[in-house]
mmCIF file of C-alpha atoms in Angstrom:
data_model
loop_
_atom_site.group_PDB
_atom_site.id
_atom_site.type_symbol
_atom_site.label_atom_id
_atom_site.label_comp_id
_atom_site.label_asym_id
_atom_site.label_seq_id
_atom_site.Cartn_x
_atom_site.Cartn_y
_atom_site.Cartn_z
ATOM 1 C CA MET A 1 167.227 97.733 137.107
ATOM 2 C CA HIS A 2 164.006 97.215 139.088
ATOM 3 C CA PHE A 3 161.917 96.922 135.935
ATOM 4 C CA ARG A 4 164.310 94.222 134.697
ATOM 5 C CA SER A 5 163.934 92.480 138.085
ATOM 6 C CA GLY A 6 160.144 92.435 137.732
ATOM 7 C CA PHE A 7 159.456 95.018 140.462
ATOM 8 C CA VAL A 8 156.873 96.750 138.264
ATOM 9 C CA ASN A 9 155.005 98.430 141.069
ATOM 10 C CA TYR A 10 158.232 99.729 142.538
ATOM 11 C CA SER A 11 159.346 101.018 139.156
ATOM 12 C CA LEU A 12 156.015 102.820 138.703
ATOM 13 C CA SER A 13 156.235 104.403 142.148
ATOM 14 C CA VAL A 14 159.757 105.691 141.503
ATOM 15 C CA ALA A 15 158.862 106.974 138.033
ATOM 16 C CA LEU A 16 155.971 108.930 139.575
ATOM 17 C CA ALA A 17 158.259 110.099 142.403
ATOM 18 C CA MET A 18 160.742 111.517 139.874
ATOM 19 C CA LEU A 19 157.991 113.374 137.979
ATOM 20 C CA ALA A 20 156.580 114.642 141.296
ATOM 21 C CA PHE A 21 160.056 115.792 142.277
ATOM 22 C CA GLY A 22 160.227 117.922 139.158
ATOM 23 C CA LEU A 23 156.922 119.547 140.101
ATOM 24 C CA TRP A 24 158.167 120.043 143.666
ATOM 25 C CA LEU A 25 161.254 121.893 142.419
ATOM 26 C CA ARG A 26 159.226 123.992 139.982
ATOM 27 C CA LEU A 27 156.714 125.148 142.573
ATOM 28 C CA GLY A 28 159.598 125.861 144.958
ATOM 29 C CA ARG A 29 161.309 128.113 142.432
ATOM 30 C CA LEU A 30 157.963 129.961 142.055
ATOM 31 C CA HIS A 31 157.605 130.213 145.846
ATOM 32 C CA ARG A 32 154.197 128.582 145.595
ATOM 33 C CA TYR A 33 154.639 126.767 148.905
ATOM 34 C CA ARG A 34 151.017 126.602 150.002
ATOM 35 C CA LEU A 35 149.890 125.289 146.636
ATOM 36 C CA ARG A 36 152.721 122.748 146.735
ATOM 37 C CA ALA A 37 151.731 121.536 150.209
ATOM 38 C CA ALA A 38 148.080 121.105 149.135
ATOM 39 C CA LEU A 39 149.009 119.234 145.957
ATOM 40 C CA PHE A 40 151.527 116.875 147.547
ATOM 41 C CA VAL A 41 149.162 115.442 150.126
ATOM 42 C CA PRO A 42 147.230 113.449 147.491
ATOM 43 C CA ILE A 43 150.337 112.984 145.333
ATOM 44 C CA SER A 44 152.225 111.309 148.201
ATOM 45 C CA ILE A 45 149.271 108.964 148.881
ATOM 46 C CA VAL A 46 149.071 107.897 145.256
ATOM 47 C CA ILE A 47 152.792 107.154 145.088
ATOM 48 C CA TRP A 48 152.625 105.277 148.411
ATOM 49 C CA LEU A 49 149.791 103.142 147.071
ATOM 50 C CA CYS A 50 152.069 102.113 144.178
ATOM 51 C CA HIS A 51 154.954 101.247 146.507
ATOM 52 C CA ALA A 52 156.098 102.617 149.842
ATOM 53 C CA PHE A 53 159.707 102.930 148.652
ATOM 54 C CA GLY A 54 158.734 105.345 145.899
ATOM 55 C CA TRP A 55 157.060 107.530 148.461
ATOM 56 C CA GLY A 56 160.071 107.258 150.751
ATOM 57 C CA MET A 57 162.417 108.247 147.955
ATOM 58 C CA LEU A 58 160.233 111.273 147.117
ATOM 59 C CA GLY A 59 160.546 112.352 150.723
ATOM 60 C CA LEU A 60 164.338 112.135 150.511
ATOM 61 C CA LEU A 61 164.450 114.050 147.259
ATOM 62 C CA ALA A 62 162.160 116.793 148.511
ATOM 63 C CA PHE A 63 163.968 117.105 151.841
ATOM 64 C CA SER A 64 167.451 117.323 150.332
ATOM 65 C CA ALA A 65 166.338 119.903 147.758
ATOM 66 C CA GLU A 66 164.734 122.071 150.414
ATOM 67 C CA VAL A 67 167.849 121.927 152.589
ATOM 68 C CA VAL A 68 169.971 123.375 149.761
ATOM 69 C CA ARG A 69 167.310 125.942 148.830
ATOM 70 C CA ALA A 70 167.018 127.140 152.453
ATOM 71 C CA HIS A 71 170.800 127.280 152.870
ATOM 72 C CA ASP A 72 171.136 129.284 149.662
ATOM 73 C CA ASP A 73 168.648 131.758 151.102
ATOM 74 C CA GLY A 74 171.112 132.500 153.927
ATOM 75 C CA ARG A 75 170.032 130.097 156.672
ATOM 76 C CA SER A 76 172.580 128.038 158.626
ATOM 77 C CA TRP A 77 172.685 124.300 157.824
ATOM 78 C CA TRP A 78 170.736 123.433 161.037
ATOM 79 C CA ARG A 79 168.017 125.984 160.330
ATOM 80 C CA ALA A 80 167.917 124.837 156.721
ATOM 81 C CA ILE A 81 167.356 121.245 157.848
ATOM 82 C CA LEU A 82 164.541 122.262 160.203
ATOM 83 C CA ARG A 83 162.885 124.274 157.444
ATOM 84 C CA ALA A 84 163.206 121.320 155.020
ATOM 85 C CA VAL A 85 161.544 119.033 157.561
ATOM 86 C CA GLY A 86 158.650 121.435 157.862
ATOM 87 C CA GLN A 87 158.270 121.719 154.078
ATOM 88 C CA ALA A 88 158.316 117.930 153.695
ATOM 89 C CA LEU A 89 155.506 117.380 156.235
ATOM 90 C CA SER A 90 152.989 117.602 153.371
ATOM 91 C CA LEU A 91 154.323 114.181 152.329
ATOM 92 C CA ALA A 92 153.778 112.577 155.703
ATOM 93 C CA VAL A 93 150.110 111.448 155.518
ATOM 94 C CA PRO A 94 151.095 107.876 154.382
ATOM 95 C CA VAL A 95 152.791 107.413 157.737
ATOM 96 C CA VAL A 96 149.368 107.381 159.355
ATOM 97 C CA LEU A 97 148.123 104.937 156.741
ATOM 98 C CA MET A 98 151.109 102.631 157.342
ATOM 99 C CA LEU A 99 150.515 102.628 161.101
ATOM 100 C CA ALA A 100 146.881 101.662 160.521
ATOM 101 C CA TRP A 101 147.732 99.023 157.913
ATOM 102 C CA ARG A 102 150.620 97.136 159.485
ATOM 103 C CA GLU A 103 149.724 93.799 161.061
ATOM 104 C CA GLY A 104 151.537 92.237 163.970
ATOM 105 C CA SER A 105 155.158 93.260 164.137
ATOM 106 C CA GLY A 106 155.055 94.512 160.594
ATOM 107 C CA GLY A 107 157.641 92.084 159.259
ATOM 108 C CA GLN A 108 161.319 91.647 159.921
ATOM 109 C CA THR A 109 163.872 94.483 159.609
ATOM 110 C CA ALA A 110 167.371 93.043 159.549
ATOM 111 C CA ASP A 111 170.804 92.704 157.913
ATOM 112 C CA TRP A 112 172.301 96.116 158.659
ATOM 113 C CA PHE A 113 175.585 97.314 157.131
ATOM 114 C CA ASN A 114 176.093 94.213 155.023
ATOM 115 C CA TRP A 115 179.033 95.618 153.043
ATOM 116 C CA THR A 116 179.300 92.573 150.797
ATOM 117 C CA ASN A 117 175.710 93.014 149.628
ATOM 118 C CA LYS A 118 176.121 96.764 149.299
ATOM 119 C CA MET A 119 179.133 96.398 147.025
ATOM 120 C CA PHE A 120 177.237 93.749 145.075
ATOM 121 C CA SER A 121 174.363 96.271 144.689
ATOM 122 C CA LEU A 122 176.781 98.818 143.234
ATOM 123 C CA ARG A 123 178.441 96.404 140.847
ATOM 124 C CA THR A 124 175.156 95.043 139.545
ATOM 125 C CA VAL A 125 173.292 98.283 139.095
ATOM 126 C CA LEU A 126 173.066 97.681 135.330
ATOM 127 C CA ARG A 127 172.841 93.874 135.543
ATOM 128 C CA ASP A 128 170.690 92.259 132.895
ATOM 129 C CA ARG A 129 171.960 89.259 130.884
ATOM 130 C CA TRP A 130 175.465 89.686 129.402
ATOM 131 C CA ILE A 131 178.064 90.239 132.110
ATOM 132 C CA GLY A 132 180.670 91.850 129.823
ATOM 133 C CA TRP A 133 178.261 94.347 128.276
ATOM 134 C CA ASP A 134 176.581 95.194 131.598
ATOM 135 C CA ARG A 135 179.899 95.815 133.367
ATOM 136 C CA LEU A 136 181.207 97.871 130.438
ATOM 137 C CA SER A 137 178.048 99.967 130.652
ATOM 138 C CA PHE A 138 178.526 100.572 134.364
ATOM 139 C CA PHE A 139 182.187 101.517 133.774
ATOM 140 C CA PHE A 140 181.053 103.988 131.107
ATOM 141 C CA VAL A 141 178.655 105.697 133.554
ATOM 142 C CA VAL A 142 181.387 106.019 136.154
ATOM 143 C CA VAL A 143 183.824 107.443 133.630
ATOM 144 C CA VAL A 144 181.296 110.007 132.390
ATOM 145 C CA PHE A 145 180.648 111.215 135.960
ATOM 146 C CA GLY A 146 184.384 111.270 136.740
ATOM 147 C CA PHE A 147 185.012 113.309 133.566
ATOM 148 C CA ALA A 148 182.317 115.822 134.643
ATOM 149 C CA VAL A 149 184.027 116.266 138.015
ATOM 150 C CA ILE A 150 187.474 117.016 136.652
ATOM 151 C CA TYR A 151 186.685 118.776 133.362
ATOM 152 C CA PRO A 152 186.955 122.551 133.897
ATOM 153 C CA ARG A 153 184.100 123.469 131.621
ATOM 154 C CA LEU A 154 181.634 121.318 133.550
ATOM 155 C CA THR A 155 180.317 121.563 137.072
ATOM 156 C CA LEU A 156 177.743 119.898 139.320
ATOM 157 C CA SER A 157 174.423 121.297 140.481
ATOM 158 C CA ARG A 158 174.664 121.854 144.242
ATOM 159 C CA MET A 159 171.043 120.817 144.778
ATOM 160 C CA LEU A 160 171.109 117.605 142.767
ATOM 161 C CA SER A 161 174.582 116.581 143.928
ATOM 162 C CA PHE A 162 173.471 117.066 147.534
ATOM 163 C CA THR A 163 170.376 115.019 146.690
ATOM 164 C CA ALA A 164 172.601 112.246 145.329
ATOM 165 C CA LEU A 165 174.658 112.428 148.494
ATOM 166 C CA VAL A 166 171.579 112.124 150.695
ATOM 167 C CA LEU A 167 170.450 109.095 148.719
ATOM 168 C CA ALA A 168 173.931 107.573 148.987
ATOM 169 C CA VAL A 169 174.048 108.046 152.759
ATOM 170 C CA THR A 170 170.557 106.512 153.023
ATOM 171 C CA PHE A 171 171.721 103.564 150.923
ATOM 172 C CA VAL A 172 174.622 103.013 153.317
ATOM 173 C CA CYS A 173 172.440 103.288 156.443
ATOM 174 C CA LEU A 174 169.452 101.196 155.270
ATOM 175 C CA PRO A 175 169.368 97.488 156.154
ATOM 176 C CA ARG A 176 168.893 94.906 153.437
ATOM 177 C CA ILE A 177 165.445 93.930 154.754
ATOM 178 C CA ILE A 178 162.750 96.397 155.903
ATOM 179 C CA PHE A 179 159.372 95.143 157.109
ATOM 180 C CA GLY A 180 160.146 91.810 155.501
ATOM 181 C CA SER A 181 160.898 93.364 152.103
ATOM 182 C CA ALA A 182 164.342 92.364 150.806
ATOM 183 C CA TYR A 183 166.812 94.485 148.853
ATOM 184 C CA ALA A 184 165.609 97.683 150.559
ATOM 185 C CA ASP A 185 169.036 99.341 150.269
ATOM 186 C CA MET A 186 169.779 97.882 146.823
ATOM 187 C CA ARG A 187 166.717 99.596 145.328
ATOM 188 C CA LEU A 188 168.188 103.040 145.975
ATOM 189 C CA MET A 189 171.516 102.579 144.211
ATOM 190 C CA PRO A 190 170.352 103.129 140.562
ATOM 191 C CA PHE A 191 168.883 106.478 141.635
ATOM 192 C CA VAL A 192 172.041 107.526 143.413
ATOM 193 C CA LEU A 193 173.817 107.201 140.077
ATOM 194 C CA ALA A 194 170.893 108.804 138.184
ATOM 195 C CA MET A 195 170.885 111.861 140.436
ATOM 196 C CA ALA A 196 174.690 112.169 140.152
ATOM 197 C CA LEU A 197 174.442 112.199 136.365
ATOM 198 C CA LEU A 198 171.523 114.652 136.389
ATOM 199 C CA ALA A 199 173.649 116.951 138.514
ATOM 200 C CA ILE A 200 176.113 117.547 135.650
ATOM 201 C CA ARG A 201 175.967 121.182 134.476
ATOM 202 C CA PHE A 202 177.813 123.361 132.002
ATOM 203 C CA ARG A 203 179.587 126.444 133.111
ATOM 204 C CA ARG A 204 178.306 129.688 131.521
ATOM 205 C CA ASP A 205 181.414 130.075 129.388
ATOM 206 C CA THR A 206 181.293 126.513 128.086
ATOM 207 C CA ASP A 207 181.594 125.930 124.358
ATOM 208 C CA LEU A 208 178.286 124.538 123.087
ATOM 209 C CA ARG A 209 180.197 121.918 121.135
ATOM 210 C CA VAL A 210 181.000 120.198 124.433
ATOM 211 C CA GLY A 211 177.272 120.017 125.143
ATOM 212 C CA TRP A 212 176.557 118.495 121.707
ATOM 213 C CA VAL A 213 179.294 115.867 122.238
ATOM 214 C CA LEU A 214 177.985 114.877 125.685
ATOM 215 C CA ALA A 215 174.374 114.846 124.535
ATOM 216 C CA SER A 216 175.280 112.678 121.533
ATOM 217 C CA VAL A 217 177.237 110.243 123.703
ATOM 218 C CA ALA A 218 174.411 110.060 126.226
ATOM 219 C CA LEU A 219 171.824 109.445 123.499
ATOM 220 C CA ALA A 220 173.969 106.714 121.908
ATOM 221 C CA PHE A 221 174.344 105.056 125.313
ATOM 222 C CA LEU A 222 170.592 105.250 125.934
ATOM 223 C CA LEU A 223 169.807 103.724 122.567
ATOM 224 C CA ALA A 224 172.388 100.977 123.005
ATOM 225 C CA ARG A 225 171.133 100.008 126.473
ATOM 226 C CA THR A 226 167.488 100.181 125.366
ATOM 227 C CA ALA A 227 168.251 97.916 122.379
ATOM 228 C CA SER A 228 170.117 95.354 124.528
ATOM 229 C CA VAL A 229 167.460 95.237 127.225
ATOM 230 C CA THR A 230 164.722 94.997 124.639
ATOM 231 C CA TRP A 231 166.488 92.047 122.992
ATOM 232 C CA SER A 232 167.070 90.488 126.388
ATOM 233 C CA LEU A 233 163.382 90.728 127.272
ATOM 234 C CA LYS A 234 162.531 89.252 123.842
ATOM 235 C CA LEU A 235 164.696 86.245 124.669
ATOM 236 C CA ALA A 236 163.071 85.964 128.081
ATOM 237 C CA SER A 237 159.598 86.130 126.495
ATOM 238 C CA ASP A 238 160.476 83.331 124.076
ATOM 239 C CA GLU A 239 161.765 81.259 126.974
ATOM 240 C CA TYR A 240 158.509 81.874 128.879
ATOM 241 C CA GLU A 241 156.466 80.658 125.933
ATOM 242 C CA ARG A 242 158.513 77.444 125.674
ATOM 243 C CA GLN A 243 158.408 76.724 129.378
ATOM 244 C CA LEU A 244 154.749 77.537 129.888
ATOM 245 C CA THR A 245 153.685 74.830 127.373
ATOM 246 C CA ALA A 246 154.085 72.575 130.376
ATOM 247 C CA LEU A 247 150.875 73.939 131.761
ATOM 248 C CA ASP A 248 148.982 72.318 128.904
ATOM 249 C CA HIS A 249 149.762 68.966 130.580
ATOM 250 C CA LEU A 250 148.480 69.936 134.032
ATOM 251 C CA PRO A 251 144.928 69.408 135.270
ATOM 252 C CA VAL A 252 143.028 72.183 137.018
ATOM 253 C CA GLY A 253 143.903 72.280 140.728
ATOM 254 C CA ALA A 254 147.250 70.480 140.360
ATOM 255 C CA LYS A 255 149.721 70.783 143.194
ATOM 256 C CA VAL A 256 153.146 71.388 141.617
ATOM 257 C CA VAL A 257 156.604 71.564 143.142
ATOM 258 C CA THR A 258 158.824 73.647 140.855
ATOM 259 C CA MET A 259 162.630 73.584 140.863
ATOM 260 C CA VAL A 260 164.340 76.266 138.802
ATOM 261 C CA GLY A 261 168.026 75.891 138.125
ATOM 262 C CA LEU A 262 170.395 78.766 138.830
ATOM 263 C CA GLY A 263 173.923 79.167 137.569
ATOM 264 C CA CYS A 264 176.934 78.417 139.794
ATOM 265 C CA THR A 265 179.764 80.309 138.122
ATOM 266 C CA LYS A 266 180.022 84.109 138.027
ATOM 267 C CA GLU A 267 179.072 84.189 134.363
ATOM 268 C CA SER A 268 176.198 81.683 134.499
ATOM 269 C CA SER A 269 174.654 83.286 137.614
ATOM 270 C CA TRP A 270 174.837 86.831 136.226
ATOM 271 C CA PRO A 271 171.632 86.859 134.087
ATOM 272 C CA MET A 272 168.531 87.998 135.930
ATOM 273 C CA TRP A 273 166.488 85.092 137.420
ATOM 274 C CA ARG A 274 163.491 85.636 135.178
ATOM 275 C CA ASN A 275 162.339 81.993 135.399
ATOM 276 C CA ALA A 276 162.440 81.863 139.170
ATOM 277 C CA HIS A 277 158.704 82.279 139.686
ATOM 278 C CA LEU A 278 157.228 80.688 136.571
ATOM 279 C CA GLY A 279 155.693 78.131 138.940
ATOM 280 C CA GLY A 280 153.313 80.855 140.080
ATOM 281 C CA MET A 281 151.528 80.492 136.746
ATOM 282 C CA VAL A 282 150.159 77.192 138.048
ATOM 283 C CA VAL A 283 148.084 79.280 140.457
ATOM 284 C CA VAL A 284 147.103 81.875 137.841
ATOM 285 C CA ARG A 285 146.212 79.544 134.940
ATOM 286 C CA LYS A 286 145.432 76.244 136.595
ATOM 287 C CA LEU A 287 143.998 77.345 139.964
ATOM 288 C CA GLY A 288 146.539 75.024 141.525
ATOM 289 C CA PHE A 289 149.330 75.298 144.111
ATOM 290 C CA SER A 290 152.993 76.102 143.584
ATOM 291 C CA ASN A 291 155.876 76.234 146.036
ATOM 292 C CA ASP A 292 157.205 79.771 145.310
ATOM 293 C CA HIS A 293 154.945 81.964 147.403
ATOM 294 C CA TRP A 294 156.066 84.840 149.623
ATOM 295 C CA ASP A 295 154.396 84.961 152.983
ATOM 296 C CA VAL A 296 155.819 88.192 154.450
ATOM 297 C CA GLU A 297 154.281 89.457 157.643
ATOM 298 C CA GLY A 298 152.937 92.988 157.212
ATOM 299 C CA ALA A 299 153.197 92.908 153.406
ATOM 300 C CA LYS A 300 151.113 90.022 152.220
ATOM 301 C CA LEU A 301 147.883 90.012 150.314
ATOM 302 C CA LEU A 302 147.448 86.259 150.730
ATOM 303 C CA THR A 303 148.064 83.561 153.293
ATOM 304 C CA VAL A 304 149.432 80.160 152.359
ATOM 305 C CA THR A 305 147.338 77.536 154.143
ATOM 306 C CA TYR A 306 148.594 74.291 152.519
ATOM 307 C CA ALA A 307 150.414 73.046 155.621
ATOM 308 C CA LYS A 308 151.065 69.595 154.114
ATOM 309 C CA ALA A 309 153.755 71.040 151.866
ATOM 310 C CA GLY A 310 155.786 72.178 154.916
ATOM 311 C CA ALA A 311 158.835 74.248 153.957
ATOM 312 C CA TRP A 312 158.028 73.624 150.296
ATOM 313 C CA ARG A 313 155.255 76.201 150.439
ATOM 314 C CA TYR A 314 157.541 79.186 150.096
ATOM 315 C CA ASP A 315 160.325 80.757 148.106
ATOM 316 C CA PRO A 316 163.237 79.820 147.911
ATOM 317 C CA SER A 317 162.193 76.167 147.853
ATOM 318 C CA ASN A 318 161.744 76.721 144.104
ATOM 319 C CA LEU A 319 165.446 77.477 143.516
ATOM 320 C CA VAL A 320 168.122 74.847 143.016
ATOM 321 C CA VAL A 321 171.779 74.703 141.970
ATOM 322 C CA ALA A 322 174.182 72.021 140.921
ATOM 323 C CA ASN A 323 175.399 69.625 143.586
ATOM 324 C CA ARG A 324 178.470 70.957 145.419
ATOM 325 C CA CYS A 325 177.733 74.510 144.255
ATOM 326 C CA PRO A 326 178.378 77.013 147.132
ATOM 327 C CA ALA A 327 175.324 79.201 146.431
ATOM 328 C CA ARG A 328 173.685 81.368 149.077
ATOM 329 C CA TRP A 329 170.206 81.617 147.631
ATOM 330 C CA ALA A 330 169.471 77.997 146.649
ATOM 331 C CA LYS A 331 170.178 74.428 147.705
ATOM 332 C CA PRO A 332 171.663 71.528 145.691
ATOM 333 C CA ILE A 333 169.220 69.844 143.385
ATOM 334 C CA GLY A 334 170.113 66.388 144.709
ATOM 335 C CA TYR A 335 169.080 67.384 148.237
ATOM 336 C CA MET A 336 165.911 69.151 147.138
ATOM 337 C CA MET A 337 164.696 66.338 144.921
ATOM 338 C CA GLY A 338 165.274 63.803 147.640
ATOM 339 C CA ALA A 339 163.768 65.858 150.467
ATOM 340 C CA PHE A 340 160.549 67.399 149.158
ATOM 341 C CA PRO A 341 157.334 65.773 150.511
ATOM 342 C CA ARG A 342 156.121 63.710 147.541
ATOM 343 C CA ASP A 343 152.768 62.987 149.112
ATOM 344 C CA ALA A 344 152.013 66.762 149.139
ATOM 345 C CA PHE A 345 152.421 67.274 145.400
ATOM 346 C CA ASP A 346 151.063 65.859 142.179
ATOM 347 C CA TYR A 347 153.752 67.051 139.778
ATOM 348 C CA LEU A 348 157.435 67.971 139.722
ATOM 349 C CA TRP A 349 158.324 70.737 137.257
ATOM 350 C CA LEU A 350 162.030 71.157 136.508
ATOM 351 C CA ILE A 351 162.983 74.383 134.711
ATOM 352 C CA ASN A 352 166.512 74.648 133.255
ATOM 353 C CA PRO A 353 167.717 72.222 135.916
ATOM 354 C CA PRO A 354 171.370 71.402 136.591
ATOM 355 C CA ALA A 355 172.459 67.787 136.258
ATOM 356 C CA TYR A 356 170.689 65.411 138.619
ATOM 357 C CA ASP A 357 170.544 61.686 139.303
ATOM 358 C CA PRO A 358 167.881 60.028 137.086
ATOM 359 C CA ALA A 359 167.226 57.619 139.935
ATOM 360 C CA GLN A 360 165.564 60.491 141.790
ATOM 361 C CA VAL A 361 162.711 60.539 139.313
ATOM 362 C CA ALA A 362 162.324 56.755 139.191
ATOM 363 C CA GLY A 363 158.689 55.841 139.498
ATOM 364 C CA MET A 364 157.544 59.228 138.140
ATOM 365 C CA GLN A 365 155.989 59.629 134.709
ATOM 366 C CA LYS A 366 157.467 62.200 132.348
ATOM 367 C CA VAL A 367 154.602 64.040 130.608
ATOM 368 C CA TRP A 368 156.494 66.961 129.043
ATOM 369 C CA SER A 369 160.067 68.005 128.312
ATOM 370 C CA LEU A 370 162.312 70.421 126.437
ATOM 371 C CA PRO A 371 165.796 69.942 124.949
ATOM 372 C CA ASP A 372 167.368 72.066 127.700
ATOM 373 C CA GLY A 373 166.469 69.445 130.297
ATOM 374 C CA SER A 374 163.281 71.049 131.526
ATOM 375 C CA ALA A 375 160.672 68.407 132.278
ATOM 376 C CA LEU A 376 157.316 67.854 133.971
ATOM 377 C CA TYR A 377 156.862 64.632 135.917
ATOM 378 C CA ARG A 378 153.685 63.196 137.334
ATOM 379 C CA ILE A 379 154.776 62.113 140.793
ATOM 380 C CA HIS A 380 152.068 59.494 141.305
ATOM 381 C CA PRO A 381 151.275 57.871 137.924
ATOM 382 C CA GLU A 382 147.793 56.496 137.446
ATOM 383 C CA GLY A 383 147.385 53.344 139.503
ATOM 384 C CA ALA A 384 150.044 54.320 142.019
ATOM 385 C CA ASN A 385 149.184 55.514 145.500
ATOM 386 C CA PRO A 386 150.972 58.436 147.125
ATOM 387 C CA ALA A 387 153.001 57.766 150.240
ATOM 388 C CA PRO A 388 150.947 57.897 153.396
#
């Protein structure tokens, strides 16, 4: 899910965390606790450098596994929890680095127990492009897990099912925003399901044919999802190529206000918003300015200084919807086109826009367009003076 959303650093950190968790379990089974503690100091730092959430998830995985291991060794649950905390301390060095790195208040932490968003996170865990296929895929995953729970020849690993439970409880307790980073809780949900599926085990007396059937079904599902996501990314790549031809018509240093259209109905708003930050390519390729920056306290690597653009310096000023569309994440295109400070920008770039009043671009010069309605307008044609 996170790779499809464009959170590549997050995806890398979680992939490394899952690999590290396998090593953690292996060394635990061998009782190589000192070696594990020594190895996981640098491992935790590397994962934290990729993304703090990957490091945090590794901590949850390691803690939950150690709780079960200690309890299986005969300790009470409370003593098992204390032992697990001690074992997980080898992962704690990034805490010191975070305290030294955070600036100011460290960014906003807010939106606790937003049940609407949490249910949305669950329903959209396999969201990509085609709502019917994505929902069918999610339903399939739920059915497979439910089958494993009730089928007498299958069981669940205590360690991994407890790990899934810990991740689920953490998902429930986390706010939507941590240190200014949105979707903090949502990012855990795919791995709750992943751990639940990994927990499926065969009983010792299970007929191997059951294993072959489940393995074949799982492989077919993997191949089908991989094929659909690959094709979806191919379509997105083709769309990028078409849209980015607009940059050929921009001068170096251009200041561009981008407005990307989002769907209003359930079906049209389902596909991932892969065009939402195409405006950022103005900065990358034309050394110009775009209106889709994030300026998050405690998490930013840049500071937006172009005060003249006002509220049109930051995301979500780059997102628009049709007029009279009750969207939470964007404003009507009519309002946005009428309200943005024209004297602060050189060009208006519309990407897959909803219908708008042509009078709102009167006096602008169209320099590029696509059949889908995307267009690039020079706000102040040659010979015209910008508003004072």
